[in-house]
Amino acid sequence: MKSNRRSDKNRADKYSSRAAAMLDQFHYDRAESLFLALMESKALTIDEIRELTWAQVRNSYEGIIILDRPVPLRDKYLDEVRNILETGIDCYGNELASSDGSPRIITKETLKDITRELDQFKS
């Protein structure tokens, strides 16, 4: 079922502003703060983030490229992603180049928890 593009845009705008406020006001672990930073950028939808693996993330001179799109992140989170790509270890301690394939950037549990907080957050 195809969703209404206007409602997707409104949801992205709402989540972007809430994510920015949450990042400014509270402390989150690495994975949660990375998810919020991705939501703040509005470059990716929740559905895209849900399926995203580290194999789809590239570092470039201009910044981080995900799904062939530049993703504008705050410097702190840009450095965090670059560090993960350099070390080859993700937010959960998994190797990026393991024999099991590239791990997802954000686990389903983290997505569920932080999305619930985004829905309930009042700025």
Tab-separated table of N, CA and C in Angstrom:
chain	number	residue	atom	x	y	z
A	1	MET	N	0.843	-1.182	0.000
A	1	MET	CA	0.000	0.000	0.000
A	1	MET	C	0.884	1.240	0.000
A	2	LYS	N	0.615	2.121	-0.914
A	2	LYS	CA	1.385	3.348	-1.014
A	2	LYS	C	0.791	4.387	-0.070
A	3	SER	N	1.673	5.011	0.714
A	3	SER	CA	1.168	5.999	1.667
A	3	SER	C	1.148	7.382	1.026
A	4	ASN	N	0.431	8.248	1.652
A	4	ASN	CA	0.296	9.621	1.186
A	4	ASN	C	1.618	10.351	1.375
A	5	ARG	N	2.164	10.914	0.318
A	5	ARG	CA	3.456	11.588	0.398
A	5	ARG	C	3.410	12.796	1.331
A	6	ARG	N	2.300	13.498	1.373
A	6	ARG	CA	2.203	14.665	2.255
A	6	ARG	C	2.297	14.238	3.716
A	7	SER	N	1.633	13.146	4.087
A	7	SER	CA	1.706	12.694	5.476
A	7	SER	C	3.109	12.203	5.811
A	8	ASP	N	3.807	11.588	4.848
A	8	ASP	CA	5.195	11.180	5.077
A	8	ASP	C	6.077	12.397	5.311
A	9	LYS	N	5.867	13.457	4.545
A	9	LYS	CA	6.658	14.673	4.705
A	9	LYS	C	6.352	15.327	6.050
A	10	ASN	N	5.080	15.385	6.426
A	10	ASN	CA	4.713	15.962	7.720
A	10	ASN	C	5.320	15.166	8.866
A	11	ARG	N	5.305	13.840	8.749
A	11	ARG	CA	5.877	12.981	9.778
A	11	ARG	C	7.388	13.208	9.862
A	12	ALA	N	8.057	13.318	8.714
A	12	ALA	CA	9.493	13.565	8.695
A	12	ALA	C	9.821	14.907	9.340
A	13	ASP	N	9.035	15.931	9.040
A	13	ASP	CA	9.249	17.252	9.644
A	13	ASP	C	9.056	17.202	11.161
A	14	LYS	N	8.004	16.528	11.591
A	14	LYS	CA	7.705	16.410	13.021
A	14	LYS	C	8.827	15.652	13.727
A	15	TYR	N	9.236	14.529	13.171
A	15	TYR	CA	10.292	13.730	13.786
A	15	TYR	C	11.626	14.456	13.759
A	16	SER	N	11.895	15.225	12.716
A	16	SER	CA	13.150	15.954	12.624
A	16	SER	C	13.271	16.969	13.750
A	17	SER	N	12.225	17.747	13.953
A	17	SER	CA	12.287	18.764	15.012
A	17	SER	C	12.306	18.117	16.394
A	18	ARG	N	11.567	17.043	16.581
A	18	ARG	CA	11.574	16.350	17.869
A	18	ARG	C	12.945	15.717	18.129
A	19	ALA	N	13.521	15.110	17.101
A	19	ALA	CA	14.837	14.471	17.249
A	19	ALA	C	15.893	15.503	17.631
A	20	ALA	N	15.849	16.665	16.994
A	20	ALA	CA	16.805	17.723	17.315
A	20	ALA	C	16.660	18.165	18.771
A	21	ALA	N	15.440	18.351	19.206
A	21	ALA	CA	15.198	18.766	20.592
A	21	ALA	C	15.638	17.683	21.573
A	22	MET	N	15.367	16.439	21.249
A	22	MET	CA	15.763	15.335	22.130
A	22	MET	C	17.285	15.241	22.227
A	23	LEU	N	17.988	15.417	21.111
A	23	LEU	CA	19.455	15.374	21.127
A	23	LEU	C	20.024	16.516	21.956
A	24	ASP	N	19.368	17.678	21.913
A	24	ASP	CA	19.832	18.839	22.665
A	24	ASP	C	19.561	18.712	24.161
A	25	GLN	N	18.462	18.037	24.525
A	25	GLN	CA	18.021	18.032	25.912
A	25	GLN	C	18.440	16.812	26.726
A	26	PHE	N	18.673	15.675	26.069
A	26	PHE	CA	18.906	14.432	26.801
A	26	PHE	C	20.144	13.707	26.292
A	27	HIS	N	20.609	12.755	27.075
A	27	HIS	CA	21.757	11.929	26.690
A	27	HIS	C	21.241	10.554	26.265
A	28	TYR	N	21.751	10.062	25.146
A	28	TYR	CA	21.373	8.752	24.636
A	28	TYR	C	22.614	7.929	24.364
A	29	ASP	N	22.442	6.597	24.284
A	29	ASP	CA	23.599	5.774	23.926
A	29	ASP	C	23.931	5.986	22.453
A	30	ARG	N	25.021	5.387	22.004
A	30	ARG	CA	25.531	5.631	20.646
A	30	ARG	C	24.493	5.333	19.566
A	31	ALA	N	23.856	4.188	19.650
A	31	ALA	CA	22.900	3.793	18.610
A	31	ALA	C	21.681	4.710	18.610
A	32	GLU	N	21.163	5.017	19.787
A	32	GLU	CA	19.989	5.885	19.867
A	32	GLU	C	20.295	7.286	19.350
A	33	SER	N	21.440	7.828	19.737
A	33	SER	CA	21.781	9.175	19.279
A	33	SER	C	22.050	9.191	17.777
A	34	LEU	N	22.612	8.118	17.235
A	34	LEU	CA	22.818	8.034	15.789
A	34	LEU	C	21.480	8.002	15.055
A	35	PHE	N	20.529	7.229	15.557
A	35	PHE	CA	19.195	7.199	14.953
A	35	PHE	C	18.547	8.576	14.991
A	36	LEU	N	18.622	9.254	16.133
A	36	LEU	CA	18.036	10.592	16.249
A	36	LEU	C	18.717	11.571	15.298
A	37	ALA	N	20.033	11.454	15.158
A	37	ALA	CA	20.758	12.330	14.228
A	37	ALA	C	20.323	12.076	12.786
A	38	LEU	N	20.104	10.820	12.437
A	38	LEU	CA	19.611	10.493	11.092
A	38	LEU	C	18.206	11.049	10.880
A	39	MET	N	17.367	10.963	11.909
A	39	MET	CA	16.012	11.512	11.805
A	39	MET	C	16.057	13.034	11.699
A	40	GLU	N	16.949	13.651	12.435
A	40	GLU	CA	17.079	15.105	12.394
A	40	GLU	C	17.448	15.579	10.985
A	41	SER	N	18.257	14.811	10.276
A	41	SER	CA	18.728	15.213	8.949
A	41	SER	C	17.622	15.213	7.894
A	42	LYS	N	16.565	14.465	8.098
A	42	LYS	CA	15.446	14.311	7.153
A	42	LYS	C	15.887	13.718	5.811
A	43	ALA	N	17.093	13.164	5.737
A	43	ALA	CA	17.583	12.589	4.485
A	43	ALA	C	17.028	11.186	4.258
A	44	LEU	N	16.637	10.506	5.350
A	44	LEU	CA	16.147	9.132	5.260
A	44	LEU	C	14.833	9.002	6.022
A	45	THR	N	13.997	8.091	5.550
A	45	THR	CA	12.756	7.804	6.258
A	45	THR	C	13.027	6.735	7.315
A	46	ILE	N	12.092	6.571	8.220
A	46	ILE	CA	12.219	5.518	9.232
A	46	ILE	C	12.292	4.159	8.549
A	47	ASP	N	11.508	3.958	7.495
A	47	ASP	CA	11.530	2.677	6.774
A	47	ASP	C	12.899	2.417	6.161
A	48	GLU	N	13.539	3.449	5.625
A	48	GLU	CA	14.879	3.280	5.058
A	48	GLU	C	15.890	2.971	6.153
A	49	ILE	N	15.795	3.662	7.269
A	49	ILE	CA	16.710	3.425	8.386
A	49	ILE	C	16.516	2.021	8.937
A	50	ARG	N	15.288	1.557	8.980
A	50	ARG	CA	14.975	0.227	9.501
A	50	ARG	C	15.732	-0.858	8.736
A	51	GLU	N	15.875	-0.706	7.430
A	51	GLU	CA	16.517	-1.711	6.587
A	51	GLU	C	17.990	-1.432	6.323
A	52	LEU	N	18.500	-0.320	6.793
A	52	LEU	CA	19.844	0.145	6.470
A	52	LEU	C	20.925	-0.704	7.133
A	53	THR	N	21.932	-1.086	6.332
A	53	THR	CA	23.097	-1.794	6.869
A	53	THR	C	24.330	-0.915	6.686
A	54	TRP	N	25.388	-1.262	7.394
A	54	TRP	CA	26.618	-0.479	7.312
A	54	TRP	C	27.247	-0.550	5.923
A	55	ALA	N	26.929	-1.586	5.151
A	55	ALA	CA	27.471	-1.696	3.793
A	55	ALA	C	26.948	-0.582	2.886
A	56	GLN	N	25.849	0.054	3.252
A	56	GLN	CA	25.243	1.116	2.455
A	56	GLN	C	25.731	2.512	2.847
A	57	VAL	N	26.685	2.575	3.773
A	57	VAL	CA	27.203	3.846	4.271
A	57	VAL	C	28.622	4.042	3.732
A	58	ARG	N	28.865	5.220	3.166
A	58	ARG	CA	30.192	5.553	2.648
A	58	ARG	C	30.644	6.886	3.228
A	59	ASN	N	31.929	6.975	3.429
A	59	ASN	CA	32.539	8.219	3.872
A	59	ASN	C	33.080	8.933	2.643
A	60	SER	N	32.844	10.220	2.546
A	60	SER	CA	33.398	10.988	1.435
A	60	SER	C	33.898	12.324	1.969
A	61	TYR	N	34.574	13.038	1.116
A	61	TYR	CA	35.103	14.347	1.497
A	61	TYR	C	33.967	15.287	1.908
A	62	GLU	N	32.829	15.188	1.243
A	62	GLU	CA	31.688	16.058	1.526
A	62	GLU	C	30.941	15.662	2.788
A	63	GLY	N	31.124	14.441	3.258
A	63	GLY	CA	30.410	13.959	4.430
A	63	GLY	C	30.069	12.493	4.297
A	64	ILE	N	28.993	12.103	4.912
A	64	ILE	CA	28.541	10.718	4.879
A	64	ILE	C	27.512	10.560	3.760
A	65	ILE	N	27.681	9.495	2.982
A	65	ILE	CA	26.762	9.175	1.893
A	65	ILE	C	26.037	7.880	2.269
A	66	ILE	N	24.712	7.937	2.306
A	66	ILE	CA	23.901	6.767	2.613
A	66	ILE	C	22.873	6.618	1.508
A	67	LEU	N	22.792	5.426	0.944
A	67	LEU	CA	21.882	5.148	-0.168
A	67	LEU	C	22.100	6.159	-1.294
A	68	ASP	N	23.373	6.453	-1.559
A	68	ASP	CA	23.787	7.384	-2.619
A	68	ASP	C	23.269	8.806	-2.431
A	69	ARG	N	22.949	9.171	-1.185
A	69	ARG	CA	22.512	10.533	-0.861
A	69	ARG	C	23.387	11.086	0.248
A	70	PRO	N	23.781	12.343	0.138
A	70	PRO	CA	24.522	12.948	1.258
A	70	PRO	C	23.587	13.136	2.450
A	71	VAL	N	24.086	12.805	3.622
A	71	VAL	CA	23.293	12.932	4.842
A	71	VAL	C	23.979	13.958	5.741
A	72	PRO	N	23.338	15.129	5.905
A	72	PRO	CA	23.949	16.172	6.737
A	72	PRO	C	23.766	15.858	8.220
A	73	LEU	N	24.875	15.562	8.885
A	73	LEU	CA	24.838	15.261	10.315
A	73	LEU	C	25.615	16.326	11.076
A	74	ARG	N	25.242	16.524	12.326
A	74	ARG	CA	26.026	17.395	13.205
A	74	ARG	C	27.443	16.825	13.267
A	75	ASP	N	28.403	17.695	13.503
A	75	ASP	CA	29.814	17.279	13.521
A	75	ASP	C	30.070	16.106	14.461
A	76	LYS	N	29.456	16.138	15.621
A	76	LYS	CA	29.648	15.075	16.616
A	76	LYS	C	29.251	13.715	16.043
A	77	TYR	N	28.127	13.659	15.347
A	77	TYR	CA	27.626	12.393	14.815
A	77	TYR	C	28.314	12.018	13.507
A	78	LEU	N	28.753	13.018	12.756
A	78	LEU	CA	29.553	12.767	11.568
A	78	LEU	C	30.866	12.091	11.984
A	79	ASP	N	31.494	12.613	13.029
A	79	ASP	CA	32.722	12.006	13.541
A	79	ASP	C	32.471	10.596	14.065
A	80	GLU	N	31.336	10.395	14.710
A	80	GLU	CA	30.978	9.069	15.247
A	80	GLU	C	30.843	8.049	14.119
A	81	VAL	N	30.145	8.403	13.051
A	81	VAL	CA	29.976	7.494	11.918
A	81	VAL	C	31.324	7.217	11.257
A	82	ARG	N	32.110	8.242	11.081
A	82	ARG	CA	33.447	8.050	10.479
A	82	ARG	C	34.303	7.145	11.353
A	83	ASN	N	34.222	7.291	12.661
A	83	ASN	CA	34.967	6.440	13.584
A	83	ASN	C	34.525	4.980	13.457
A	84	ILE	N	33.230	4.769	13.363
A	84	ILE	CA	32.709	3.402	13.208
A	84	ILE	C	33.213	2.790	11.906
A	85	LEU	N	33.178	3.565	10.830
A	85	LEU	CA	33.655	3.064	9.540
A	85	LEU	C	35.156	2.766	9.579
A	86	GLU	N	35.924	3.578	10.282
A	86	GLU	CA	37.375	3.369	10.380
A	86	GLU	C	37.721	2.151	11.219
A	87	THR	N	37.068	2.009	12.374
A	87	THR	CA	37.393	0.901	13.279
A	87	THR	C	36.775	-0.414	12.826
A	88	GLY	N	35.665	-0.341	12.084
A	88	GLY	CA	34.996	-1.563	11.648
A	88	GLY	C	34.139	-2.207	12.716
A	89	ILE	N	33.868	-1.470	13.792
A	89	ILE	CA	33.031	-1.969	14.888
A	89	ILE	C	31.844	-1.023	15.061
A	90	ASP	N	30.621	-1.573	15.020
A	90	ASP	CA	29.427	-0.719	15.102
A	90	ASP	C	29.072	-0.363	16.541
A	91	CYS	N	27.946	0.289	16.721
A	91	CYS	CA	27.486	0.760	18.031
A	91	CYS	C	27.237	-0.374	19.017
A	92	TYR	N	27.002	-1.569	18.511
A	92	TYR	CA	26.670	-2.716	19.346
A	92	TYR	C	27.859	-3.655	19.540
A	93	GLY	N	29.036	-3.284	19.013
A	93	GLY	CA	30.220	-4.122	19.151
A	93	GLY	C	30.376	-5.172	18.063
A	94	ASN	N	29.528	-5.122	17.028
A	94	ASN	CA	29.613	-6.068	15.921
A	94	ASN	C	30.629	-5.605	14.887
A	95	GLU	N	31.291	-6.559	14.240
A	95	GLU	CA	32.207	-6.223	13.161
A	95	GLU	C	31.411	-5.887	11.905
A	96	LEU	N	31.814	-4.834	11.213
A	96	LEU	CA	31.106	-4.415	10.002
A	96	LEU	C	31.322	-5.403	8.862
A	97	ALA	N	32.486	-6.032	8.834
A	97	ALA	CA	32.806	-6.961	7.748
A	97	ALA	C	32.840	-8.399	8.261
A	98	SER	N	31.772	-8.820	8.909
A	98	SER	CA	31.743	-10.179	9.450
A	98	SER	C	31.272	-11.168	8.390
A	99	SER	N	31.454	-12.425	8.665
A	99	SER	CA	31.027	-13.464	7.722
A	99	SER	C	29.501	-13.581	7.660
A	100	ASP	N	28.811	-13.017	8.644
A	100	ASP	CA	27.340	-13.033	8.664
A	100	ASP	C	26.745	-11.947	7.781
A	101	GLY	N	27.582	-11.119	7.198
A	101	GLY	CA	27.100	-9.996	6.396
A	101	GLY	C	27.153	-8.716	7.202
A	102	SER	N	26.876	-7.634	6.541
A	102	SER	CA	26.925	-6.329	7.187
A	102	SER	C	25.757	-6.172	8.163
A	103	PRO	N	26.046	-5.776	9.406
A	103	PRO	CA	24.952	-5.611	10.374
A	103	PRO	C	24.124	-4.353	10.084
A	104	ARG	N	22.901	-4.367	10.580
A	104	ARG	CA	22.053	-3.187	10.474
A	104	ARG	C	22.635	-2.077	11.336
A	105	ILE	N	22.407	-0.857	10.899
A	105	ILE	CA	22.924	0.288	11.660
A	105	ILE	C	22.216	0.382	13.010
A	106	ILE	N	20.898	0.209	13.000
A	106	ILE	CA	20.090	0.299	14.210
A	106	ILE	C	19.285	-0.998	14.344
A	107	THR	N	19.305	-1.613	15.530
A	107	THR	CA	18.542	-2.843	15.734
A	107	THR	C	17.048	-2.538	15.855
A	108	LYS	N	16.254	-3.559	15.665
A	108	LYS	CA	14.800	-3.391	15.774
A	108	LYS	C	14.397	-2.934	17.169
A	109	GLU	N	15.074	-3.437	18.192
A	109	GLU	CA	14.742	-3.059	19.572
A	109	GLU	C	15.011	-1.573	19.806
A	110	THR	N	16.154	-1.102	19.331
A	110	THR	CA	16.483	0.319	19.490
A	110	THR	C	15.491	1.176	18.725
A	111	LEU	N	15.167	0.768	17.500
A	111	LEU	CA	14.186	1.514	16.704
A	111	LEU	C	12.844	1.601	17.425
A	112	LYS	N	12.409	0.484	17.954
A	112	LYS	CA	11.113	0.447	18.648
A	112	LYS	C	11.121	1.379	19.854
A	113	ASP	N	12.175	1.302	20.655
A	113	ASP	CA	12.249	2.115	21.876
A	113	ASP	C	12.317	3.609	21.573
A	114	ILE	N	13.199	3.985	20.666
A	114	ILE	CA	13.407	5.412	20.408
A	114	ILE	C	12.255	6.005	19.591
A	115	THR	N	11.628	5.218	18.721
A	115	THR	CA	10.462	5.705	17.975
A	115	THR	C	9.302	5.968	18.936
A	116	ARG	N	9.154	5.119	19.927
A	116	ARG	CA	8.115	5.334	20.945
A	116	ARG	C	8.376	6.650	21.676
A	117	GLU	N	9.632	6.920	22.009
A	117	GLU	CA	9.971	8.185	22.654
A	117	GLU	C	9.715	9.374	21.731
A	118	LEU	N	10.033	9.223	20.451
A	118	LEU	CA	9.767	10.302	19.492
A	118	LEU	C	8.279	10.607	19.417
A	119	ASP	N	7.461	9.565	19.406
A	119	ASP	CA	6.007	9.757	19.325
A	119	ASP	C	5.448	10.451	20.562
A	120	GLN	N	6.049	10.204	21.724
A	120	GLN	CA	5.535	10.763	22.970
A	120	GLN	C	6.158	12.098	23.346
A	121	PHE	N	7.250	12.452	22.701
A	121	PHE	CA	7.984	13.671	23.076
A	121	PHE	C	7.205	14.915	22.696
A	122	LYS	N	7.130	15.826	23.620
A	122	LYS	CA	6.488	17.119	23.387
A	122	LYS	C	7.542	18.199	23.542
A	123	SER	N	7.774	18.938	22.460
A	123	SER	CA	8.810	19.976	22.533
A	123	SER	C	8.258	21.284	23.018
